[in-house]
Amino acid sequence: MDRLSLDRLFVAVLETGSFIAASGRMGVSSGQASKMLSRLEADLGVQLIKRTTRALSATEIGQVYYERVKVLLEERDALDASIRQTSGAPSGRLRVTAPMSFGAVQLVPALLAFAEQYSGISLDVSFSDRLADLVEEGFDLAVRIGRLSDSSLIVRKLCDARIVTVAAPTYITDRGAPQRPEELSQHTCIIDTNFRAPHNWSFHDKSSRQDIQVPVIGRIAFSNGEACLTAAERGLGIAYLPSFIAGPKIREGKLTPLLHNFEPPVLGIHALYPPARHLAAKVRALSDFLSDYFRNRAEWDEGW
């Protein structure tokens, strides 16, 4: 194991606070991470980290070493990125995190096309609806949907995602279709708990130009849009879903859009990445590629 990897592991342990999190960032096992730190301490002849059953913390000399080596690693990475940009051949491992449903349904084709174009880049993609900390967990880029919280991350908008209220024809035959959002209180709703306020659905009245929020209830709640889609398709209630999930089923006639005069808010789909003095060529390449791929791209809203 080279000294550069040992130093990176040491920095990761201090920044994440655990061998497990640091090993995830470095792509090694937690056992290997512990051995790597022990080797670094042996090479330097000092103890860098105090280990207890509850926490890890830097020793006095470990804190000094961390502050110096962190700067050196950042300068080395900046130099590496600058050279790679000059060579015009992006390469290296690229770690990406993206939402489960959008990632599996819409992002995978884009990433495969990217992989075909950039043979020197290795993709390591995590699909999860959990909001990962890019810096602490070592991700190069994230794709996120909806309103973004303030952060130091660089944000690049890729496209819009509509929300649509849908139900199966069998449900409408049995229970009728609501004509106004307020009537949803009389219906069984399927709750997607990935939304910030899953039990409050937002609409915009096209006629009055007023925004409306209505509380909804339901006996089925999933933290996954595709699961909510399946429940709606089986006639178990009304769902409030991104059109990139519901669109194909609407075109097939298995789901019917409701409340045509009331539009839910449009959500932005964004690429985010940590700021850097010299943005790595591999990150820039993926950001540019996704921007081009999804520009004015909304097949999920066509044909219905």
PDB file of C-alpha atoms in Angstrom:
ATOM      1  CA  MET A   1       0.000   0.000   0.000  1.00  0.00           C
ATOM      2  CA  ASP A   2       1.589   3.338  -1.057  1.00  0.00           C
ATOM      3  CA  ARG A   3       2.093   6.218   1.365  1.00  0.00           C
ATOM      4  CA  LEU A   4      -0.427   8.403  -0.474  1.00  0.00           C
ATOM      5  CA  SER A   5      -3.201   5.877   0.221  1.00  0.00           C
ATOM      6  CA  LEU A   6      -2.197   5.668   3.884  1.00  0.00           C
ATOM      7  CA  ASP A   7      -2.372   9.445   4.221  1.00  0.00           C
ATOM      8  CA  ARG A   8      -5.764   9.547   2.498  1.00  0.00           C
ATOM      9  CA  LEU A   9      -7.043   6.851   4.833  1.00  0.00           C
ATOM     10  CA  PHE A  10      -5.842   8.796   7.874  1.00  0.00           C
ATOM     11  CA  VAL A  11      -7.638  11.932   6.675  1.00  0.00           C
ATOM     12  CA  ALA A  12     -10.799   9.925   5.959  1.00  0.00           C
ATOM     13  CA  VAL A  13     -10.787   8.376   9.453  1.00  0.00           C
ATOM     14  CA  LEU A  14     -10.552  11.762  11.143  1.00  0.00           C
ATOM     15  CA  GLU A  15     -13.156  13.407   8.903  1.00  0.00           C
ATOM     16  CA  THR A  16     -15.711  10.591   9.158  1.00  0.00           C
ATOM     17  CA  GLY A  17     -14.998   9.583  12.738  1.00  0.00           C
ATOM     18  CA  SER A  18     -14.995   5.841  12.105  1.00  0.00           C
ATOM     19  CA  PHE A  19     -13.100   3.102  10.311  1.00  0.00           C
ATOM     20  CA  ILE A  20     -16.325   1.864   8.704  1.00  0.00           C
ATOM     21  CA  ALA A  21     -17.154   5.211   7.081  1.00  0.00           C
ATOM     22  CA  ALA A  22     -13.525   5.791   6.111  1.00  0.00           C
ATOM     23  CA  SER A  23     -13.271   2.339   4.553  1.00  0.00           C
ATOM     24  CA  GLY A  24     -16.371   3.102   2.471  1.00  0.00           C
ATOM     25  CA  ARG A  25     -14.754   6.271   1.176  1.00  0.00           C
ATOM     26  CA  MET A  26     -11.520   4.463   0.360  1.00  0.00           C
ATOM     27  CA  GLY A  27     -13.088   1.319  -1.091  1.00  0.00           C
ATOM     28  CA  VAL A  28     -11.456  -1.083   1.392  1.00  0.00           C
ATOM     29  CA  SER A  29     -12.732  -3.200   4.280  1.00  0.00           C
ATOM     30  CA  SER A  30     -12.829  -1.776   7.819  1.00  0.00           C
ATOM     31  CA  GLY A  31     -10.184  -4.327   8.815  1.00  0.00           C
ATOM     32  CA  GLN A  32      -7.883  -3.127   6.042  1.00  0.00           C
ATOM     33  CA  ALA A  33      -8.488   0.472   7.080  1.00  0.00           C
ATOM     34  CA  SER A  34      -7.370  -0.282  10.629  1.00  0.00           C
ATOM     35  CA  LYS A  35      -4.221  -2.022   9.376  1.00  0.00           C
ATOM     36  CA  MET A  36      -3.443   0.878   7.037  1.00  0.00           C
ATOM     37  CA  LEU A  37      -3.592   3.363   9.901  1.00  0.00           C
ATOM     38  CA  SER A  38      -1.374   1.136  12.050  1.00  0.00           C
ATOM     39  CA  ARG A  39       1.165   0.959   9.232  1.00  0.00           C
ATOM     40  CA  LEU A  40       1.183   4.759   8.849  1.00  0.00           C
ATOM     41  CA  GLU A  41       1.752   5.172  12.585  1.00  0.00           C
ATOM     42  CA  ALA A  42       4.547   2.590  12.428  1.00  0.00           C
ATOM     43  CA  ASP A  43       6.180   4.395   9.481  1.00  0.00           C
ATOM     44  CA  LEU A  44       6.073   7.731  11.331  1.00  0.00           C
ATOM     45  CA  GLY A  45       6.909   6.283  14.723  1.00  0.00           C
ATOM     46  CA  VAL A  46       4.087   8.157  16.475  1.00  0.00           C
ATOM     47  CA  GLN A  47       0.488   7.573  17.534  1.00  0.00           C
ATOM     48  CA  LEU A  48      -1.812   9.645  15.332  1.00  0.00           C
ATOM     49  CA  ILE A  49      -5.238   8.591  16.602  1.00  0.00           C
ATOM     50  CA  LYS A  50      -6.547   7.711  20.063  1.00  0.00           C
ATOM     51  CA  ARG A  51      -8.880   4.721  19.863  1.00  0.00           C
ATOM     52  CA  THR A  52     -11.581   4.077  22.468  1.00  0.00           C
ATOM     53  CA  THR A  53     -14.667   1.890  22.412  1.00  0.00           C
ATOM     54  CA  ARG A  54     -16.793   5.008  21.855  1.00  0.00           C
ATOM     55  CA  ALA A  55     -14.860   7.295  19.544  1.00  0.00           C
ATOM     56  CA  LEU A  56     -11.751   8.055  17.539  1.00  0.00           C
ATOM     57  CA  SER A  57      -9.854  11.312  18.005  1.00  0.00           C
ATOM     58  CA  ALA A  58      -6.545  12.751  16.898  1.00  0.00           C
ATOM     59  CA  THR A  59      -3.589  12.917  19.240  1.00  0.00           C
ATOM     60  CA  GLU A  60      -1.859  16.260  19.506  1.00  0.00           C
ATOM     61  CA  ILE A  61       0.761  15.269  16.942  1.00  0.00           C
ATOM     62  CA  GLY A  62      -1.968  13.594  14.879  1.00  0.00           C
ATOM     63  CA  GLN A  63      -3.890  16.869  14.628  1.00  0.00           C
ATOM     64  CA  VAL A  64      -0.748  18.682  13.459  1.00  0.00           C
ATOM     65  CA  TYR A  65      -0.074  15.972  10.889  1.00  0.00           C
ATOM     66  CA  TYR A  66      -3.705  16.068   9.692  1.00  0.00           C
ATOM     67  CA  GLU A  67      -3.661  19.830   9.106  1.00  0.00           C
ATOM     68  CA  ARG A  68      -0.435  19.650   7.103  1.00  0.00           C
ATOM     69  CA  VAL A  69      -1.131  16.502   5.113  1.00  0.00           C
ATOM     70  CA  LYS A  70      -4.671  17.667   4.243  1.00  0.00           C
ATOM     71  CA  VAL A  71      -3.236  20.711   2.477  1.00  0.00           C
ATOM     72  CA  LEU A  72      -0.648  18.591   0.669  1.00  0.00           C
ATOM     73  CA  LEU A  73      -3.293  16.123  -0.542  1.00  0.00           C
ATOM     74  CA  GLU A  74      -5.518  18.950  -1.795  1.00  0.00           C
ATOM     75  CA  GLU A  75      -2.603  20.519  -3.664  1.00  0.00           C
ATOM     76  CA  ARG A  76      -1.685  17.150  -5.126  1.00  0.00           C
ATOM     77  CA  ASP A  77      -5.266  16.562  -6.279  1.00  0.00           C
ATOM     78  CA  ALA A  78      -5.438  20.041  -7.787  1.00  0.00           C
ATOM     79  CA  LEU A  79      -2.215  19.400  -9.699  1.00  0.00           C
ATOM     80  CA  ASP A  80      -3.495  16.022 -10.857  1.00  0.00           C
ATOM     81  CA  ALA A  81      -6.788  17.567 -12.050  1.00  0.00           C
ATOM     82  CA  SER A  82      -4.929  20.341 -13.877  1.00  0.00           C
ATOM     83  CA  ILE A  83      -2.684  17.874 -15.696  1.00  0.00           C
ATOM     84  CA  ARG A  84      -5.617  15.654 -16.633  1.00  0.00           C
ATOM     85  CA  GLN A  85      -7.520  18.629 -18.023  1.00  0.00           C
ATOM     86  CA  THR A  86      -4.503  19.561 -20.107  1.00  0.00           C
ATOM     87  CA  SER A  87      -4.236  16.027 -21.478  1.00  0.00           C
ATOM     88  CA  GLY A  88      -7.894  16.133 -22.534  1.00  0.00           C
ATOM     89  CA  ALA A  89      -8.443  12.526 -21.455  1.00  0.00           C
ATOM     90  CA  PRO A  90     -10.645  12.305 -18.324  1.00  0.00           C
ATOM     91  CA  SER A  91      -9.952   9.169 -16.333  1.00  0.00           C
ATOM     92  CA  GLY A  92     -10.189   7.669 -12.867  1.00  0.00           C
ATOM     93  CA  ARG A  93     -12.862   6.394 -10.497  1.00  0.00           C
ATOM     94  CA  LEU A  94     -16.028   8.499 -10.337  1.00  0.00           C
ATOM     95  CA  ARG A  95     -18.342   8.008  -7.358  1.00  0.00           C
ATOM     96  CA  VAL A  96     -21.946   9.118  -7.915  1.00  0.00           C
ATOM     97  CA  THR A  97     -25.031   9.092  -5.692  1.00  0.00           C
ATOM     98  CA  ALA A  98     -28.577   9.444  -7.061  1.00  0.00           C
ATOM     99  CA  PRO A  99     -32.211   8.873  -5.980  1.00  0.00           C
ATOM    100  CA  MET A 100     -33.438   5.299  -6.279  1.00  0.00           C
ATOM    101  CA  SER A 101     -36.346   5.666  -8.717  1.00  0.00           C
ATOM    102  CA  PHE A 102     -34.937   8.350 -11.000  1.00  0.00           C
ATOM    103  CA  GLY A 103     -31.576   6.637 -10.936  1.00  0.00           C
ATOM    104  CA  ALA A 104     -32.851   3.213 -11.928  1.00  0.00           C
ATOM    105  CA  VAL A 105     -35.422   4.395 -14.465  1.00  0.00           C
ATOM    106  CA  GLN A 106     -33.868   7.458 -16.124  1.00  0.00           C
ATOM    107  CA  LEU A 107     -30.256   7.896 -15.056  1.00  0.00           C
ATOM    108  CA  VAL A 108     -28.909   4.436 -15.892  1.00  0.00           C
ATOM    109  CA  PRO A 109     -29.258   4.890 -19.689  1.00  0.00           C
ATOM    110  CA  ALA A 110     -27.423   8.214 -19.427  1.00  0.00           C
ATOM    111  CA  LEU A 111     -24.620   6.715 -17.334  1.00  0.00           C
ATOM    112  CA  LEU A 112     -24.213   3.771 -19.713  1.00  0.00           C
ATOM    113  CA  ALA A 113     -23.937   6.162 -22.661  1.00  0.00           C
ATOM    114  CA  PHE A 114     -21.370   8.150 -20.653  1.00  0.00           C
ATOM    115  CA  ALA A 115     -19.382   4.976 -19.917  1.00  0.00           C
ATOM    116  CA  GLU A 116     -19.328   4.129 -23.620  1.00  0.00           C
ATOM    117  CA  GLN A 117     -17.957   7.561 -24.477  1.00  0.00           C
ATOM    118  CA  TYR A 118     -15.372   7.779 -21.661  1.00  0.00           C
ATOM    119  CA  SER A 119     -13.609   4.440 -21.491  1.00  0.00           C
ATOM    120  CA  GLY A 120     -10.970   5.779 -19.076  1.00  0.00           C
ATOM    121  CA  ILE A 121     -13.514   6.529 -16.333  1.00  0.00           C
ATOM    122  CA  SER A 122     -14.724   3.890 -13.873  1.00  0.00           C
ATOM    123  CA  LEU A 123     -18.235   4.488 -12.499  1.00  0.00           C
ATOM    124  CA  ASP A 124     -19.185   3.607  -8.913  1.00  0.00           C
ATOM    125  CA  VAL A 125     -22.861   4.559  -8.526  1.00  0.00           C
ATOM    126  CA  SER A 126     -24.978   4.370  -5.372  1.00  0.00           C
ATOM    127  CA  PHE A 127     -28.769   4.562  -5.749  1.00  0.00           C
ATOM    128  CA  SER A 128     -30.342   5.673  -2.487  1.00  0.00           C
ATOM    129  CA  ASP A 129     -33.030   8.105  -1.376  1.00  0.00           C
ATOM    130  CA  ARG A 130     -30.871   9.048   1.613  1.00  0.00           C
ATOM    131  CA  LEU A 131     -29.143  12.411   1.199  1.00  0.00           C
ATOM    132  CA  ALA A 132     -25.482  11.487   1.317  1.00  0.00           C
ATOM    133  CA  ASP A 133     -22.827  13.931   2.510  1.00  0.00           C
ATOM    134  CA  LEU A 134     -20.662  14.227  -0.595  1.00  0.00           C
ATOM    135  CA  VAL A 135     -17.544  15.447   1.174  1.00  0.00           C
ATOM    136  CA  GLU A 136     -17.600  13.112   4.170  1.00  0.00           C
ATOM    137  CA  GLU A 137     -18.584  10.045   2.138  1.00  0.00           C
ATOM    138  CA  GLY A 138     -16.250  10.723  -0.752  1.00  0.00           C
ATOM    139  CA  PHE A 139     -18.760  11.163  -3.575  1.00  0.00           C
ATOM    140  CA  ASP A 140     -17.684  13.160  -6.611  1.00  0.00           C
ATOM    141  CA  LEU A 141     -21.182  14.082  -7.824  1.00  0.00           C
ATOM    142  CA  ALA A 142     -24.804  13.742  -6.750  1.00  0.00           C
ATOM    143  CA  VAL A 143     -28.062  13.924  -8.678  1.00  0.00           C
ATOM    144  CA  ARG A 144     -30.902  15.351  -6.576  1.00  0.00           C
ATOM    145  CA  ILE A 145     -34.522  16.275  -7.192  1.00  0.00           C
ATOM    146  CA  GLY A 146     -36.598  19.068  -5.680  1.00  0.00           C
ATOM    147  CA  ARG A 147     -35.800  22.079  -3.553  1.00  0.00           C
ATOM    148  CA  LEU A 148     -32.180  22.162  -2.471  1.00  0.00           C
ATOM    149  CA  SER A 149     -31.013  23.211   0.953  1.00  0.00           C
ATOM    150  CA  ASP A 150     -28.328  25.874   1.147  1.00  0.00           C
ATOM    151  CA  SER A 151     -24.848  24.410   0.998  1.00  0.00           C
ATOM    152  CA  SER A 152     -21.402  25.073  -0.364  1.00  0.00           C
ATOM    153  CA  LEU A 153     -21.922  22.564  -3.186  1.00  0.00           C
ATOM    154  CA  ILE A 154     -21.873  23.649  -6.822  1.00  0.00           C
ATOM    155  CA  VAL A 155     -25.333  23.167  -8.378  1.00  0.00           C
ATOM    156  CA  ARG A 156     -26.095  22.599 -12.052  1.00  0.00           C
ATOM    157  CA  LYS A 157     -29.694  22.193 -13.200  1.00  0.00           C
ATOM    158  CA  LEU A 158     -30.288  19.322 -15.615  1.00  0.00           C
ATOM    159  CA  CYS A 159     -34.036  19.515 -16.325  1.00  0.00           C
ATOM    160  CA  ASP A 160     -37.491  19.770 -14.723  1.00  0.00           C
ATOM    161  CA  ALA A 161     -39.671  17.022 -13.293  1.00  0.00           C
ATOM    162  CA  ARG A 162     -43.441  17.450 -13.107  1.00  0.00           C
ATOM    163  CA  ILE A 163     -45.595  15.954 -10.383  1.00  0.00           C
ATOM    164  CA  VAL A 164     -48.862  14.319 -11.423  1.00  0.00           C
ATOM    165  CA  THR A 165     -51.834  13.062  -9.395  1.00  0.00           C
ATOM    166  CA  VAL A 166     -53.019   9.684 -10.690  1.00  0.00           C
ATOM    167  CA  ALA A 167     -55.361   6.790 -10.000  1.00  0.00           C
ATOM    168  CA  ALA A 168     -56.253   3.534 -11.711  1.00  0.00           C
ATOM    169  CA  PRO A 169     -59.434   3.443 -13.846  1.00  0.00           C
ATOM    170  CA  THR A 170     -60.847   0.823 -11.448  1.00  0.00           C
ATOM    171  CA  TYR A 171     -60.420   3.183  -8.501  1.00  0.00           C
ATOM    172  CA  ILE A 172     -62.131   6.021 -10.366  1.00  0.00           C
ATOM    173  CA  THR A 173     -65.031   3.736 -11.329  1.00  0.00           C
ATOM    174  CA  ASP A 174     -65.444   2.670  -7.715  1.00  0.00           C
ATOM    175  CA  ARG A 175     -64.789   5.932  -5.865  1.00  0.00           C
ATOM    176  CA  GLY A 176     -65.076   8.659  -8.480  1.00  0.00           C
ATOM    177  CA  ALA A 177     -62.485  11.291  -9.414  1.00  0.00           C
ATOM    178  CA  PRO A 178     -61.866  14.387  -7.266  1.00  0.00           C
ATOM    179  CA  GLN A 179     -62.595  17.651  -9.066  1.00  0.00           C
ATOM    180  CA  ARG A 180     -60.681  19.867  -6.652  1.00  0.00           C
ATOM    181  CA  PRO A 181     -57.678  19.172  -4.393  1.00  0.00           C
ATOM    182  CA  GLU A 182     -59.806  19.725  -1.273  1.00  0.00           C
ATOM    183  CA  GLU A 183     -61.833  16.636  -2.228  1.00  0.00           C
ATOM    184  CA  LEU A 184     -58.781  14.431  -1.691  1.00  0.00           C
ATOM    185  CA  SER A 185     -59.751  14.301   1.993  1.00  0.00           C
ATOM    186  CA  GLN A 186     -62.634  12.063   0.912  1.00  0.00           C
ATOM    187  CA  HIS A 187     -60.311   9.632  -0.851  1.00  0.00           C
ATOM    188  CA  THR A 188     -57.681   7.081   0.040  1.00  0.00           C
ATOM    189  CA  CYS A 189     -54.249   8.415  -0.872  1.00  0.00           C
ATOM    190  CA  ILE A 190     -50.985   6.555  -1.320  1.00  0.00           C
ATOM    191  CA  ILE A 191     -48.211   8.371   0.517  1.00  0.00           C
ATOM    192  CA  ASP A 192     -44.695   8.696  -0.873  1.00  0.00           C
ATOM    193  CA  THR A 193     -42.641   9.480   2.218  1.00  0.00           C
ATOM    194  CA  ASN A 194     -39.693  10.694   0.134  1.00  0.00           C
ATOM    195  CA  PHE A 195     -41.433  14.064  -0.226  1.00  0.00           C
ATOM    196  CA  ARG A 196     -40.498  16.753   2.306  1.00  0.00           C
ATOM    197  CA  ALA A 197     -44.126  16.978   3.491  1.00  0.00           C
ATOM    198  CA  PRO A 198     -45.603  13.637   2.389  1.00  0.00           C
ATOM    199  CA  HIS A 199     -48.999  14.192   4.043  1.00  0.00           C
ATOM    200  CA  ASN A 200     -49.480  17.659   2.498  1.00  0.00           C
ATOM    201  CA  TRP A 201     -49.872  17.838  -1.283  1.00  0.00           C
ATOM    202  CA  SER A 202     -49.306  21.153  -3.064  1.00  0.00           C
ATOM    203  CA  PHE A 203     -51.189  22.451  -6.125  1.00  0.00           C
ATOM    204  CA  HIS A 204     -51.468  25.612  -8.183  1.00  0.00           C
ATOM    205  CA  ASP A 205     -54.965  26.635  -9.324  1.00  0.00           C
ATOM    206  CA  LYS A 206     -54.623  27.651 -12.991  1.00  0.00           C
ATOM    207  CA  SER A 207     -57.828  29.726 -12.854  1.00  0.00           C
ATOM    208  CA  SER A 208     -57.323  31.720  -9.663  1.00  0.00           C
ATOM    209  CA  ARG A 209     -53.508  31.460  -9.764  1.00  0.00           C
ATOM    210  CA  GLN A 210     -53.619  30.562  -6.094  1.00  0.00           C
ATOM    211  CA  ASP A 211     -51.392  27.988  -4.415  1.00  0.00           C
ATOM    212  CA  ILE A 212     -53.219  25.302  -2.478  1.00  0.00           C
ATOM    213  CA  GLN A 213     -51.994  22.843   0.123  1.00  0.00           C
ATOM    214  CA  VAL A 214     -54.220  19.979   1.188  1.00  0.00           C
ATOM    215  CA  PRO A 215     -53.673  17.383   3.928  1.00  0.00           C
ATOM    216  CA  VAL A 216     -54.054  13.792   2.748  1.00  0.00           C
ATOM    217  CA  ILE A 217     -54.363  10.471   4.535  1.00  0.00           C
ATOM    218  CA  GLY A 218     -53.919   6.877   3.458  1.00  0.00           C
ATOM    219  CA  ARG A 219     -53.238   3.455   4.858  1.00  0.00           C
ATOM    220  CA  ILE A 220     -50.340   2.765   2.480  1.00  0.00           C
ATOM    221  CA  ALA A 221     -47.054   4.665   2.637  1.00  0.00           C
ATOM    222  CA  PHE A 222     -43.813   3.808   0.876  1.00  0.00           C
ATOM    223  CA  SER A 223     -40.454   5.576   0.748  1.00  0.00           C
ATOM    224  CA  ASN A 224     -40.230   4.623  -2.923  1.00  0.00           C
ATOM    225  CA  GLY A 225     -42.089   6.126  -5.882  1.00  0.00           C
ATOM    226  CA  GLU A 226     -42.221   2.906  -7.900  1.00  0.00           C
ATOM    227  CA  ALA A 227     -43.837   1.076  -4.965  1.00  0.00           C
ATOM    228  CA  CYS A 228     -46.458   3.847  -4.764  1.00  0.00           C
ATOM    229  CA  LEU A 229     -46.965   3.510  -8.516  1.00  0.00           C
ATOM    230  CA  THR A 230     -47.646  -0.224  -8.191  1.00  0.00           C
ATOM    231  CA  ALA A 231     -50.143   0.372  -5.385  1.00  0.00           C
ATOM    232  CA  ALA A 232     -51.977   2.989  -7.473  1.00  0.00           C
ATOM    233  CA  GLU A 233     -51.999   0.701 -10.512  1.00  0.00           C
ATOM    234  CA  ARG A 234     -53.752  -1.955  -8.401  1.00  0.00           C
ATOM    235  CA  GLY A 235     -56.513   0.489  -7.507  1.00  0.00           C
ATOM    236  CA  LEU A 236     -55.524   0.989  -3.884  1.00  0.00           C
ATOM    237  CA  GLY A 237     -55.694   4.773  -3.925  1.00  0.00           C
ATOM    238  CA  ILE A 238     -54.648   8.064  -5.473  1.00  0.00           C
ATOM    239  CA  ALA A 239     -50.919   8.707  -5.861  1.00  0.00           C
ATOM    240  CA  TYR A 240     -48.894  11.903  -6.194  1.00  0.00           C
ATOM    241  CA  LEU A 241     -45.843  11.013  -8.266  1.00  0.00           C
ATOM    242  CA  PRO A 242     -43.119  12.413 -10.517  1.00  0.00           C
ATOM    243  CA  SER A 243     -44.133  12.096 -14.155  1.00  0.00           C
ATOM    244  CA  PHE A 244     -40.906  10.266 -14.985  1.00  0.00           C
ATOM    245  CA  ILE A 245     -42.308   7.408 -12.878  1.00  0.00           C
ATOM    246  CA  ALA A 246     -46.020   7.648 -13.751  1.00  0.00           C
ATOM    247  CA  GLY A 247     -45.727   8.658 -17.437  1.00  0.00           C
ATOM    248  CA  PRO A 248     -45.340   5.162 -18.971  1.00  0.00           C
ATOM    249  CA  LYS A 249     -48.340   3.782 -17.051  1.00  0.00           C
ATOM    250  CA  ILE A 250     -50.459   6.778 -18.117  1.00  0.00           C
ATOM    251  CA  ARG A 251     -49.564   6.151 -21.763  1.00  0.00           C
ATOM    252  CA  GLU A 252     -50.533   2.495 -21.337  1.00  0.00           C
ATOM    253  CA  GLY A 253     -53.902   3.490 -19.889  1.00  0.00           C
ATOM    254  CA  LYS A 254     -53.204   1.788 -16.569  1.00  0.00           C
ATOM    255  CA  LEU A 255     -53.297   5.101 -14.688  1.00  0.00           C
ATOM    256  CA  THR A 256     -55.391   8.221 -15.279  1.00  0.00           C
ATOM    257  CA  PRO A 257     -54.153  11.758 -14.480  1.00  0.00           C
ATOM    258  CA  LEU A 258     -56.498  13.739 -12.219  1.00  0.00           C
ATOM    259  CA  LEU A 259     -57.107  17.374 -11.293  1.00  0.00           C
ATOM    260  CA  HIS A 260     -56.162  18.781 -14.693  1.00  0.00           C
ATOM    261  CA  ASN A 261     -56.831  22.383 -13.654  1.00  0.00           C
ATOM    262  CA  PHE A 262     -54.566  22.111 -10.634  1.00  0.00           C
ATOM    263  CA  GLU A 263     -50.850  21.694 -11.194  1.00  0.00           C
ATOM    264  CA  PRO A 264     -48.500  20.383  -8.531  1.00  0.00           C
ATOM    265  CA  PRO A 265     -45.174  22.238  -8.383  1.00  0.00           C
ATOM    266  CA  VAL A 266     -42.437  21.535 -10.902  1.00  0.00           C
ATOM    267  CA  LEU A 267     -39.309  20.048  -9.335  1.00  0.00           C
ATOM    268  CA  GLY A 268     -35.808  20.670 -10.601  1.00  0.00           C
ATOM    269  CA  ILE A 269     -33.377  17.834 -11.251  1.00  0.00           C
ATOM    270  CA  HIS A 270     -29.824  18.919 -10.443  1.00  0.00           C
ATOM    271  CA  ALA A 271     -26.247  17.720 -10.475  1.00  0.00           C
ATOM    272  CA  LEU A 272     -24.221  18.768  -7.428  1.00  0.00           C
ATOM    273  CA  TYR A 273     -20.533  18.470  -6.708  1.00  0.00           C
ATOM    274  CA  PRO A 274     -18.095  19.885  -4.139  1.00  0.00           C
ATOM    275  CA  PRO A 275     -16.258  23.094  -5.050  1.00  0.00           C
ATOM    276  CA  ALA A 276     -12.598  22.745  -5.964  1.00  0.00           C
ATOM    277  CA  ARG A 277      -9.870  25.080  -7.098  1.00  0.00           C
ATOM    278  CA  HIS A 278      -9.456  22.863 -10.164  1.00  0.00           C
ATOM    279  CA  LEU A 279     -12.554  20.815 -10.957  1.00  0.00           C
ATOM    280  CA  ALA A 280     -11.478  17.274 -11.826  1.00  0.00           C
ATOM    281  CA  ALA A 281     -11.851  16.549 -15.531  1.00  0.00           C
ATOM    282  CA  LYS A 282     -13.869  13.403 -14.806  1.00  0.00           C
ATOM    283  CA  VAL A 283     -16.444  15.394 -12.772  1.00  0.00           C
ATOM    284  CA  ARG A 284     -16.660  18.128 -15.389  1.00  0.00           C
ATOM    285  CA  ALA A 285     -17.095  15.493 -18.096  1.00  0.00           C
ATOM    286  CA  LEU A 286     -20.023  13.847 -16.317  1.00  0.00           C
ATOM    287  CA  SER A 287     -21.656  17.165 -15.406  1.00  0.00           C
ATOM    288  CA  ASP A 288     -21.437  18.367 -19.015  1.00  0.00           C
ATOM    289  CA  PHE A 289     -22.648  15.024 -20.352  1.00  0.00           C
ATOM    290  CA  LEU A 290     -25.713  14.889 -18.084  1.00  0.00           C
ATOM    291  CA  SER A 291     -26.559  18.509 -18.873  1.00  0.00           C
ATOM    292  CA  ASP A 292     -26.510  17.759 -22.602  1.00  0.00           C
ATOM    293  CA  TYR A 293     -28.317  14.439 -22.191  1.00  0.00           C
ATOM    294  CA  PHE A 294     -31.263  15.806 -20.193  1.00  0.00           C
ATOM    295  CA  ARG A 295     -31.529  19.235 -21.841  1.00  0.00           C
ATOM    296  CA  ASN A 296     -35.139  19.682 -23.051  1.00  0.00           C
ATOM    297  CA  ARG A 297     -35.554  15.972 -22.470  1.00  0.00           C
ATOM    298  CA  ALA A 298     -38.933  14.944 -21.076  1.00  0.00           C
ATOM    299  CA  GLU A 299     -40.133  11.871 -22.926  1.00  0.00           C
ATOM    300  CA  TRP A 300     -41.859  10.899 -19.696  1.00  0.00           C
ATOM    301  CA  ASP A 301     -44.293  13.816 -20.244  1.00  0.00           C
ATOM    302  CA  GLU A 302     -45.114  12.933 -23.851  1.00  0.00           C
ATOM    303  CA  GLY A 303     -48.016  10.945 -25.277  1.00  0.00           C
ATOM    304  CA  TRP A 304     -50.625  11.642 -22.572  1.00  0.00           C
TER     305      TRP A 304
END
